[in-house]
């Protein structure tokens, strides 16, 4: 920040920890006036993914807890060193967390339990020489060589059965099909956790949940210095001058406030920091008797803003990589719903869809047949059944079509390669919004196994998957082959029975 003036205004889009921290550093380290900083947040609460909500009557929900540890969270501790707790102005949030963690350190006595409920010796990581060599190879490879490859492309089966992998993946929420680069980055960042991952003694805990212990004190510190947080404001677009080479500058932020459009014009010495995308965009809550709504249409602003600016210049990246490519991007979490002061076993579990895509195992992928109960549709059902628990079946009477909702598993799929025929096809494939798969009646290619393979491939990558079974129209094909019309219709119908 070399060109700030006393009038410099700063707009922070989003009220997550990124913006809150930026506001603190702008005041503390860059000397900006708090009154000149404005946080634009679409939700009625700040904190973003570090959320916490509820009251003693309805219960409290927090979507997750960051596993804070000493060595990797250098910026966070630097930030929290500045912020006093809400209860004791002489104590910083950092001191409170460290004090609390010293008193209540993590020491799991049963980090891994096997199928027979036996506690395993988790201190034994179980890595053999080959596993270690594969790990070292991944760590040594430069990112441009690793590219878009997945974790399971770098390790053999033994690695995935080790105690190490069971603990690492559950500590850091990895799936075998996640990005290998991401794993490498995490391993480099959290290597110091290895000797204590089985307890996990390195994790620092906050006294209250992280919204109350971290977000609220920062919010108070900022409010005391005049920072304005504007809730109910969604930033929908940004205007730029310049280009990637000469440098870009934001000249205006387009917003929607309480349903009405508005604009913030930025002067030459003003700045805007945008949070693009969010892990918790379009999160929805469910309960024991109610599934969380699956939100497909990007109601939150996080990804829509990114998409809007990405349309203007390719170097703004590809939001679709994070919000559109695969149903697997949509995690489902079961959360403890705490009521009153304490938590008791048996209280309602809250389920929460986060991110933008359907989680594995959640109903909603549609298999559409031209007829309700045909052979092909039965094959589709068997294939869908093999992908997960049985789905619901309903009929769309007006068209005589059947709609079957299948479930899916997270098992890796091999053997299928999609080859786009043109650049336009490649584009559509990359967007991965909707796959329509035609299943030909009378075509032995479409065995249950094959349909399952295609379905798994499609469910892994696309937000929505539909199967079309044109059994009715195949009567005409049969007629063209010489069948009398009535016989052709009967045969086509039979294929659909
Ligand atoms: C369950 C869970 C567990 C996690 N565990 C860990 C962990 O152990 N360790 C770790 O380091 N990290 C962890 N994380 C990740 C960490 O919480 C996030 O990376 C971090 O909180 C992101 O902060 P952020 O400010 O960048 O974005 P967010 O917290 O996503 O905040 C973005 C905010 O901006 C608002 N917003 C977005 N777009 C717009 C717009 N166009 N207009 C107006 N407002 C907008 C959103 O409403 C939101 O409030 C976890 C996350 C979750 C969900």
Coordinates of C-alpha atoms and ligand atoms in Angstrom, one line a residue:
X1 CA 0.0 0.0 0.0
X2 CA 2.3 2.8 -1.2
X3 CA -0.3 5.2 -2.6
X4 CA -2.7 5.6 0.3
X5 CA -3.8 9.0 1.4
X6 CA -5.7 10.1 4.4
X7 CA -8.9 9.8 2.3
X8 CA -8.1 6.4 1.0
X9 CA -11.3 4.2 1.3
X10 CA -11.1 0.5 1.3
X11 CA -14.0 -1.9 0.5
X12 CA -13.7 -5.4 1.7
X13 CA -16.1 -7.8 -0.1
X14 CA -17.3 -10.5 2.3
X15 CA -17.1 -10.6 6.0
X16 CA -15.1 -13.8 6.5
X17 CA -11.9 -14.0 8.4
X18 CA -10.0 -12.9 5.3
X19 CA -11.7 -9.5 5.3
X20 CA -11.8 -9.1 9.0
X21 CA -8.0 -9.8 9.2
X22 CA -7.4 -7.5 6.3
X23 CA -9.3 -4.7 8.1
X24 CA -7.2 -5.2 11.2
X25 CA -3.9 -5.2 9.4
X26 CA -5.0 -2.1 7.3
X27 CA -5.6 -0.2 10.5
X28 CA -2.8 -1.7 12.6
X29 CA 0.0 -1.9 10.1
X30 CA -1.0 0.4 7.2
X31 CA -2.3 3.2 9.4
X32 CA -5.7 3.5 7.7
X33 CA -8.6 5.2 9.4
X34 CA -11.2 2.6 10.5
X35 CA -14.0 4.9 9.3
X36 CA -12.7 4.6 5.8
X37 CA -13.0 0.9 5.7
X38 CA -16.3 -0.7 4.7
X39 CA -17.1 -4.4 4.8
X40 CA -19.8 -5.5 2.4
X41 CA -21.4 -8.7 3.5
X42 CA -24.5 -10.3 2.1
X43 CA -25.4 -12.3 5.3
X44 CA -26.7 -10.8 8.5
X45 CA -23.6 -12.0 10.3
X46 CA -19.9 -11.8 9.8
X47 CA -17.4 -14.7 10.1
X48 CA -18.2 -16.5 6.9
X49 CA -17.1 -20.2 7.3
X50 CA -16.2 -19.5 11.0
X51 CA -19.8 -19.3 11.7
X52 CA -21.8 -19.8 14.9
X53 CA -25.5 -19.2 15.2
X54 CA -28.5 -19.9 17.3
X55 CA -29.8 -19.3 20.8
X56 CA -30.4 -21.4 23.9
X57 CA -33.9 -22.2 22.9
X58 CA -33.4 -23.3 19.3
X59 CA -29.9 -24.6 19.8
X60 CA -26.6 -23.6 18.4
X61 CA -24.9 -24.6 15.2
X62 CA -21.4 -24.1 14.1
X63 CA -20.4 -25.8 10.8
X64 CA -17.0 -26.8 11.7
X65 CA -13.9 -26.1 13.8
X66 CA -10.5 -25.1 12.5
X67 CA -7.8 -27.2 13.9
X68 CA -5.5 -24.4 14.9
X69 CA -1.9 -25.3 15.6
X70 CA 1.1 -23.2 16.5
X71 CA 3.5 -23.4 13.6
X72 CA 1.2 -23.1 10.5
X73 CA -1.1 -20.4 11.8
X74 CA 1.5 -17.6 12.1
X75 CA -0.7 -14.9 10.6
X76 CA -3.7 -15.8 12.7
X77 CA -1.7 -15.6 15.9
X78 CA -0.2 -12.3 14.8
X79 CA -3.7 -11.0 14.2
X80 CA -5.1 -12.4 17.5
X81 CA -2.2 -10.9 19.5
X82 CA -3.7 -7.5 18.7
X83 CA -7.3 -8.4 19.7
X84 CA -8.5 -8.3 23.3
X85 CA -11.0 -10.9 24.5
X86 CA -14.5 -9.7 25.1
X87 CA -14.4 -10.5 28.8
X88 CA -10.9 -9.3 29.7
X89 CA -9.5 -6.2 27.9
X90 CA -6.0 -7.0 29.3
X91 CA -5.9 -10.5 27.8
X92 CA -5.5 -11.0 24.0
X93 CA -7.4 -13.7 22.1
X94 CA -4.1 -15.4 21.3
X95 CA -3.2 -15.6 25.0
X96 CA -6.7 -16.9 25.8
X97 CA -6.4 -19.7 23.2
X98 CA -2.9 -20.7 24.2
X99 CA -3.8 -20.7 27.9
X100 CA -6.9 -22.7 27.3
X101 CA -5.0 -25.2 25.1
X102 CA -2.3 -25.6 27.7
X103 CA -4.9 -26.5 30.3
X104 CA -7.0 -28.7 28.0
X105 CA -4.6 -30.2 25.5
X106 CA -5.7 -32.8 23.1
X107 CA -4.6 -36.3 23.9
X108 CA -6.7 -38.9 22.1
X109 CA -6.4 -42.3 23.6
X110 CA -8.4 -44.0 20.9
X111 CA -7.5 -42.2 17.7
X112 CA -8.2 -45.3 15.5
X113 CA -10.7 -48.1 16.3
X114 CA -11.1 -51.1 14.0
X115 CA -14.2 -52.9 12.8
X116 CA -14.2 -55.1 16.0
X117 CA -14.1 -52.0 18.2
X118 CA -10.5 -52.6 19.1
X119 CA -8.3 -49.6 19.8
X120 CA -5.4 -49.6 17.3
X121 CA -1.8 -48.5 18.0
X122 CA -2.1 -45.3 16.0
X123 CA 1.4 -44.3 16.9
X124 CA 2.5 -46.9 14.4
X125 CA 1.9 -45.1 11.1
X126 CA 2.1 -48.4 9.1
X127 CA 4.1 -46.9 6.2
X128 CA 6.3 -49.4 4.4
X129 CA 9.3 -48.4 2.3
X130 CA 7.3 -48.1 -0.9
X131 CA 4.7 -45.8 0.8
X132 CA 7.5 -43.6 2.0
X133 CA 9.2 -43.5 -1.4
X134 CA 5.8 -42.5 -3.0
X135 CA 5.3 -39.8 -0.4
X136 CA 8.8 -38.4 -0.9
X137 CA 8.3 -38.5 -4.7
X138 CA 5.1 -36.5 -4.4
X139 CA 6.8 -34.0 -2.1
X140 CA 9.7 -33.6 -4.4
X141 CA 7.8 -33.2 -7.7
X142 CA 7.1 -29.6 -8.7
X143 CA 3.5 -28.6 -9.0
X144 CA 3.6 -28.1 -12.7
X145 CA 4.6 -31.8 -13.1
X146 CA 1.9 -33.0 -10.7
X147 CA -0.7 -31.0 -12.6
X148 CA -4.4 -32.0 -12.2
X149 CA -3.7 -35.5 -11.0
X150 CA -5.5 -37.0 -8.1
X151 CA -4.0 -38.5 -4.9
X152 CA -4.9 -42.1 -5.9
X153 CA -2.7 -41.7 -9.0
X154 CA 0.4 -41.4 -6.8
X155 CA 0.0 -44.1 -4.3
X156 CA -0.4 -47.9 -4.3
X157 CA -3.2 -49.7 -2.4
X158 CA -1.1 -50.4 0.7
X159 CA -0.7 -46.7 1.4
X160 CA -4.4 -46.1 1.5
X161 CA -4.7 -48.9 4.1
X162 CA -2.1 -47.4 6.5
X163 CA -2.9 -45.9 9.9
X164 CA -1.1 -42.8 8.5
X165 CA -3.6 -42.3 5.7
X166 CA -6.6 -43.0 8.0
X167 CA -5.4 -40.3 10.4
X168 CA -4.1 -37.8 7.8
X169 CA -7.3 -37.9 5.7
X170 CA -9.6 -37.6 8.7
X171 CA -7.6 -34.8 10.2
X172 CA -7.5 -32.7 7.0
X173 CA -10.6 -33.9 5.3
X174 CA -9.0 -35.6 2.3
X175 CA -10.6 -38.1 -0.1
X176 CA -8.4 -40.4 -2.2
X177 CA -9.7 -38.6 -5.3
X178 CA -8.7 -35.1 -4.1
X179 CA -6.0 -33.1 -5.8
X180 CA -2.4 -34.4 -5.3
X181 CA -1.1 -30.9 -5.3
X182 CA -3.4 -30.0 -2.4
X183 CA -2.1 -33.0 -0.5
X184 CA 1.5 -32.0 -1.2
X185 CA 0.8 -28.4 0.1
X186 CA -0.9 -29.7 3.2
X187 CA 2.0 -32.1 3.9
X188 CA 4.5 -29.3 3.6
X189 CA 2.5 -27.0 5.8
X190 CA 1.6 -29.5 8.5
X191 CA 4.6 -31.9 8.4
X192 CA 5.3 -30.9 12.0
X193 CA 2.1 -32.7 13.0
X194 CA 3.4 -36.1 11.9
X195 CA 4.9 -37.2 15.3
X196 CA 1.8 -36.2 17.2
X197 CA -1.0 -36.8 14.6
X198 CA -2.2 -39.9 16.6
X199 CA -3.2 -37.8 19.7
X200 CA -3.5 -35.0 18.0
X201 CA -1.7 -32.9 20.6
X202 CA -0.8 -30.1 18.3
X203 CA -4.3 -28.8 17.9
X204 CA -5.1 -25.6 19.8
X205 CA -8.7 -25.1 21.0
X206 CA -10.6 -21.9 21.7
X207 CA -12.4 -21.5 24.9
X208 CA -15.8 -21.0 23.2
X209 CA -16.5 -22.0 19.6
X210 CA -14.5 -20.1 17.1
X211 CA -17.2 -17.6 16.2
X212 CA -17.5 -16.4 19.8
X213 CA -13.8 -16.7 20.6
X214 CA -12.3 -15.3 17.4
X215 CA -14.9 -13.5 15.2
X216 CA -16.8 -11.5 17.7
X217 CA -13.7 -10.0 19.4
X218 CA -12.3 -9.0 16.0
X219 CA -15.7 -7.5 15.0
X220 CA -15.8 -5.5 18.3
X221 CA -12.2 -4.2 17.8
X222 CA -13.1 -3.1 14.3
X223 CA -16.4 -1.5 15.3
X224 CA -14.5 0.4 18.1
X225 CA -12.3 1.9 15.4
X226 CA -15.2 3.0 13.2
X227 CA -15.2 0.2 10.6
X228 CA -18.6 -0.1 9.0
X229 CA -20.0 -3.5 8.2
X230 CA -22.9 -3.3 5.7
X231 CA -25.0 -6.4 6.0
X232 CA -27.5 -7.5 3.3
X233 CA -25.2 -6.2 0.5
X234 CA -24.3 -8.6 -2.2
X235 CA -21.5 -7.5 -4.6
X236 CA -22.5 -8.7 -8.0
X237 CA -19.8 -7.3 -10.2
X238 CA -16.7 -5.1 -10.4
X239 CA -15.6 -2.7 -13.2
X240 CA -11.9 -2.5 -14.0
X241 CA -9.5 -0.3 -15.9
X242 CA -6.2 -1.5 -17.2
X243 CA -5.1 -5.0 -18.0
X244 CA -3.1 -7.9 -16.7
X245 CA 0.2 -6.5 -18.0
X246 CA -0.2 -2.8 -17.1
X247 CA -2.1 -3.6 -13.8
X248 CA -5.8 -3.5 -13.2
X249 CA -7.6 -1.1 -10.9
X250 CA -11.2 -1.5 -9.7
X251 CA -13.2 1.6 -10.6
X252 CA -16.6 0.5 -9.3
X253 CA -18.3 -2.3 -7.3
X254 CA -21.8 -3.2 -8.4
X255 CA -24.0 -4.2 -5.5
X256 CA -27.5 -5.3 -4.7
X257 CA -28.7 -3.9 -1.3
X258 CA -32.0 -5.0 0.0
X259 CA -33.0 -6.0 -3.5
X260 CA -32.0 -2.7 -5.0
X261 CA -29.0 -2.2 -7.3
X262 CA -26.3 0.3 -6.3
X263 CA -22.8 1.2 -7.1
X264 CA -19.6 2.1 -5.1
X265 CA -17.3 4.2 -7.2
X266 CA -13.7 3.9 -6.4
X267 CA -11.2 6.7 -6.7
X268 CA -7.6 6.5 -7.7
X269 CA -6.4 5.9 -4.1
X270 CA -9.2 3.6 -3.1
X271 CA -8.9 -0.2 -2.8
X272 CA -11.2 -3.2 -2.9
X273 CA -10.4 -6.7 -1.7
X274 CA -12.7 -9.3 -3.0
X275 CA -13.3 -12.7 -1.4
X276 CA -14.1 -14.9 -4.3
X277 CA -16.0 -18.2 -3.7
X278 CA -16.7 -19.7 -0.3
X279 CA -16.7 -23.2 1.1
X280 CA -19.9 -22.4 2.8
X281 CA -21.7 -20.7 -0.1
X282 CA -25.3 -22.0 -0.4
X283 CA -25.1 -24.0 2.8
X284 CA -28.4 -25.4 3.9
X285 CA -29.4 -27.0 7.1
X286 CA -31.5 -30.1 7.7
X287 CA -32.5 -32.1 10.7
X288 CA -33.3 -35.7 11.6
X289 CA -36.7 -35.5 9.9
X290 CA -35.7 -33.1 7.1
X291 CA -32.9 -33.3 4.5
X292 CA -31.0 -30.1 3.8
X293 CA -32.1 -28.4 0.6
X294 CA -29.8 -29.1 -2.3
X295 CA -29.2 -25.6 -3.8
X296 CA -28.2 -25.8 -7.4
X297 CA -28.7 -22.3 -8.6
X298 CA -26.0 -20.4 -6.8
X299 CA -28.1 -18.1 -4.6
X300 CA -25.1 -16.7 -2.6
X301 CA -22.9 -14.1 -4.2
X302 CA -19.6 -15.7 -3.7
X303 CA -19.3 -17.7 -6.9
X304 CA -21.5 -15.5 -8.9
X305 CA -19.2 -12.5 -8.3
X306 CA -16.2 -14.6 -9.3
X307 CA -18.0 -15.8 -12.4
X308 CA -18.9 -12.2 -13.3
X309 CA -15.4 -11.0 -13.2
X310 CA -13.9 -14.2 -14.8
X311 CA -16.1 -13.5 -17.8
X312 CA -14.2 -10.2 -18.3
X313 CA -10.6 -11.6 -18.3
X314 CA -9.2 -15.1 -18.4
X315 CA -6.6 -14.4 -15.8
X316 CA -9.2 -14.1 -13.1
X317 CA -9.2 -17.8 -13.1
X318 CA -11.9 -20.5 -13.5
X319 CA -14.5 -20.5 -10.7
X320 CA -16.1 -23.5 -12.3
X321 CA -13.2 -25.6 -11.2
X322 CA -14.3 -25.0 -7.6
X323 CA -18.0 -24.7 -7.9
X324 CA -19.1 -26.6 -10.9
X325 CA -17.2 -29.7 -11.8
X326 CA -18.3 -32.5 -9.7
X327 CA -21.0 -33.5 -7.3
X328 CA -18.2 -34.6 -5.0
X329 CA -17.4 -31.0 -4.3
X330 CA -20.6 -30.8 -2.2
X331 CA -19.8 -32.0 1.3
X332 CA -22.4 -33.2 3.8
X333 CA -21.8 -32.7 7.4
X334 CA -23.5 -34.2 10.4
X335 CA -23.3 -31.6 13.2
X336 CA -24.1 -31.8 16.8
X337 CA -26.9 -29.4 17.5
X338 CA -26.4 -28.1 21.0
X339 CA -29.2 -26.8 23.1
X340 CA -29.0 -24.9 26.3
X341 CA -25.8 -24.8 28.2
X342 CA -24.6 -28.3 27.7
X343 CA -24.7 -31.0 25.1
X344 CA -26.3 -34.3 25.7
X345 CA -26.1 -37.5 23.6
X346 CA -29.2 -38.1 21.6
X347 CA -29.9 -34.5 20.8
X348 CA -30.8 -33.8 17.2
X349 CA -28.1 -34.0 14.6
X350 CA -28.1 -31.2 12.1
X351 CA -27.0 -32.0 8.6
X352 CA -25.6 -29.3 6.5
X353 CA -24.9 -29.2 2.7
X354 CA -22.0 -27.0 2.0
X355 CA -20.5 -25.9 -1.2
X356 CA -22.3 -26.3 -4.5
X357 CA -22.7 -29.9 -5.3
X358 CA -24.5 -32.9 -4.2
X359 CA -22.6 -35.0 -1.8
X360 CA -22.0 -38.7 -2.5
X361 CA -24.8 -40.8 -1.2
X362 CA -27.4 -38.1 -1.2
X363 CA -30.5 -38.6 -3.3
X364 CA -31.0 -36.4 -6.2
X365 CA -29.3 -37.7 -9.3
X366 CA -32.0 -38.3 -11.8
X367 CA -32.3 -41.2 -14.2
X368 CA -35.0 -40.5 -16.7
X369 CA -36.5 -43.2 -18.8
X370 CA -39.0 -42.7 -21.6
X371 CA -41.1 -45.4 -20.0
X372 CA -41.6 -46.2 -16.5
X373 CA -40.9 -49.9 -16.1
X374 CA -38.9 -51.0 -19.1
X375 CA -36.1 -53.5 -19.3
X376 CA -33.6 -50.7 -19.9
X377 CA -35.0 -48.8 -17.0
X378 CA -34.8 -51.9 -14.8
X379 CA -31.1 -52.1 -15.8
X380 CA -30.7 -48.5 -15.0
X381 CA -32.3 -49.1 -11.6
X382 CA -30.1 -52.1 -11.0
X383 CA -27.1 -50.0 -11.9
X384 CA -28.3 -47.2 -9.7
X385 CA -29.0 -49.7 -6.9
X386 CA -25.4 -50.9 -7.2
X387 CA -24.2 -47.3 -6.8
X388 CA -25.9 -46.9 -3.4
X389 CA -29.0 -47.5 -1.4
X390 CA -32.2 -47.9 -3.4
X391 CA -33.6 -44.7 -4.8
X392 CA -37.2 -43.5 -5.0
X393 CA -39.2 -44.2 -8.1
X394 CA -42.0 -42.0 -9.5
X395 CA -43.7 -41.7 -12.8
X396 CA -44.3 -38.6 -14.8
X397 CA -47.8 -39.7 -16.0
X398 CA -48.4 -37.1 -18.7
X399 CA -45.5 -38.3 -20.8
X400 CA -45.5 -41.9 -19.6
X401 CA -41.9 -41.4 -18.5
X402 CA -40.3 -42.7 -15.4
X403 CA -38.2 -40.7 -13.0
X404 CA -35.8 -42.6 -10.8
X405 CA -33.7 -41.0 -8.3
X406 CA -30.4 -42.9 -7.7
X407 CA -27.7 -42.6 -5.2
X408 CA -24.0 -42.7 -5.7
X409 CA -20.9 -43.8 -3.9
X410 CA -17.5 -42.2 -3.8
X411 CA -15.7 -45.2 -5.4
X412 CA -13.2 -44.3 -8.0
X413 CA -14.1 -45.0 -11.6
X414 CA -11.7 -46.2 -14.2
X415 CA -11.6 -47.1 -17.8
X416 CA -13.7 -44.3 -19.3
X417 CA -12.2 -41.4 -21.2
X418 CA -14.3 -38.5 -22.5
X419 CA -13.0 -37.2 -25.8
X420 CA -14.6 -33.9 -26.8
X421 CA -15.1 -33.7 -30.5
X422 CA -14.7 -29.9 -30.7
X423 CA -13.5 -27.0 -28.7
X424 CA -17.2 -26.2 -27.9
X425 CA -17.6 -29.7 -26.6
X426 CA -14.5 -29.4 -24.5
X427 CA -16.0 -26.2 -23.0
X428 CA -19.3 -27.9 -22.1
X429 CA -17.4 -30.8 -20.7
X430 CA -15.3 -28.6 -18.5
X431 CA -18.4 -26.7 -17.2
X432 CA -19.8 -30.1 -16.1
X433 CA -23.2 -28.8 -15.4
X434 CA -25.5 -31.4 -16.9
X435 CA -24.8 -34.8 -18.6
X436 CA -27.6 -36.3 -20.7
X437 CA -26.7 -39.9 -21.5
X438 CA -28.7 -41.8 -24.1
X439 CA -29.1 -45.5 -23.4
X440 CA -30.1 -47.4 -26.6
X441 CA -32.8 -50.0 -26.3
X442 CA -31.8 -53.3 -28.0
X443 CA -28.2 -52.4 -27.6
X444 CA -26.2 -55.0 -25.7
X445 CA -23.5 -52.4 -25.1
X446 CA -25.6 -51.1 -22.3
X447 CA -25.2 -53.9 -19.8
X448 CA -25.8 -53.2 -16.1
X449 CA -22.1 -53.0 -15.6
X450 CA -21.6 -50.6 -18.4
X451 CA -24.4 -48.3 -17.3
X452 CA -23.0 -48.4 -13.8
X453 CA -19.6 -47.4 -15.1
X454 CA -21.0 -44.5 -17.2
X455 CA -23.2 -43.4 -14.3
X456 CA -20.3 -43.4 -11.9
X457 CA -18.2 -41.4 -14.4
X458 CA -21.0 -38.9 -14.9
X459 CA -22.0 -38.5 -11.2
X460 CA -18.4 -37.9 -10.3
X461 CA -18.1 -35.0 -12.7
X462 CA -21.5 -33.4 -13.4
X463 CA -23.9 -31.5 -11.3
X464 CA -26.9 -33.2 -12.8
X465 CA -27.1 -36.4 -14.7
X466 CA -30.1 -37.6 -16.8
X467 CA -30.4 -40.9 -18.7
X468 CA -32.7 -41.0 -21.7
X469 CA -34.1 -44.3 -22.9
X470 CA -35.9 -43.8 -26.3
X471 CA -37.7 -47.1 -26.2
X472 CA -41.0 -45.6 -27.6
X473 CA -39.4 -44.2 -30.8
X474 CA -37.5 -47.4 -31.4
X475 CA -40.8 -48.8 -32.8
X476 CA -40.0 -46.8 -35.9
X477 CA -36.5 -48.3 -36.1
X478 CA -38.1 -51.7 -35.9
X479 CA -40.6 -50.8 -38.7
X480 CA -37.7 -49.6 -40.8
X481 CA -36.1 -53.0 -40.3
X482 CA -39.3 -54.6 -41.7
X483 CA -41.4 -55.3 -38.7
X484 CA -45.1 -54.7 -39.2
X485 CA -46.2 -51.6 -37.2
X486 CA -48.2 -53.5 -34.5
X487 CA -45.4 -56.0 -34.0
X488 CA -42.8 -53.2 -33.9
X489 CA -44.8 -51.3 -31.3
X490 CA -45.3 -54.4 -29.2
X491 CA -41.6 -55.3 -29.4
X492 CA -40.6 -51.7 -28.5
X493 CA -43.0 -51.8 -25.6
X494 CA -41.8 -55.1 -24.5
X495 CA -38.2 -53.8 -24.4
X496 CA -39.7 -51.2 -22.0
X497 CA -41.3 -53.8 -19.8
Ligands
LIG1 C1 -16.3 -27.4 8.3 C2 -15.0 -26.6 8.0 C3 -13.8 -27.0 8.6 C4 -12.7 -26.3 8.4 N1 -11.5 -26.6 9.0 C5 -10.4 -25.9 8.8 C6 -9.2 -26.2 9.5 O1 -9.1 -27.1 10.3 N2 -8.1 -25.4 9.3 C7 -8.2 -24.3 8.4 O2 -7.2 -23.6 8.3 N3 -9.3 -24.0 7.7 C8 -10.4 -24.8 7.9 N4 -11.5 -24.5 7.2 C9 -11.5 -23.4 6.2 C10 -11.6 -22.1 6.8 O3 -12.6 -22.0 7.7 C11 -11.8 -21.1 5.6 O4 -10.8 -21.2 4.7 C12 -11.9 -19.7 6.0 O5 -12.8 -19.5 7.1 C13 -12.3 -18.9 4.8 O6 -12.4 -17.5 5.2 P1 -12.7 -16.4 4.0 O7 -12.9 -15.1 4.7 O8 -11.7 -16.5 3.0 O9 -14.0 -16.9 3.4 P2 -15.4 -17.3 4.0 O10 -15.3 -17.6 5.4 O11 -16.0 -18.2 3.0 O12 -16.2 -15.9 4.0 C14 -16.7 -15.3 2.8 C15 -17.7 -14.3 3.3 O13 -18.0 -13.4 2.2 C16 -19.4 -13.3 2.0 N5 -19.5 -13.1 0.6 C17 -19.0 -13.8 -0.4 N6 -19.2 -13.3 -1.6 C18 -19.9 -12.2 -1.4 C19 -20.4 -11.2 -2.2 N7 -20.3 -11.2 -3.6 N8 -21.1 -10.1 -1.7 C20 -21.2 -10.0 -0.3 N9 -20.7 -10.9 0.5 C21 -20.1 -12.0 0.0 C22 -19.9 -14.6 2.5 O14 -21.3 -14.5 2.8 C23 -19.0 -14.9 3.6 O15 -19.5 -14.4 4.8 C24 -12.7 -25.2 7.5 C25 -13.9 -24.8 6.9 C26 -15.1 -25.5 7.1 C27 -16.3 -25.1 6.5

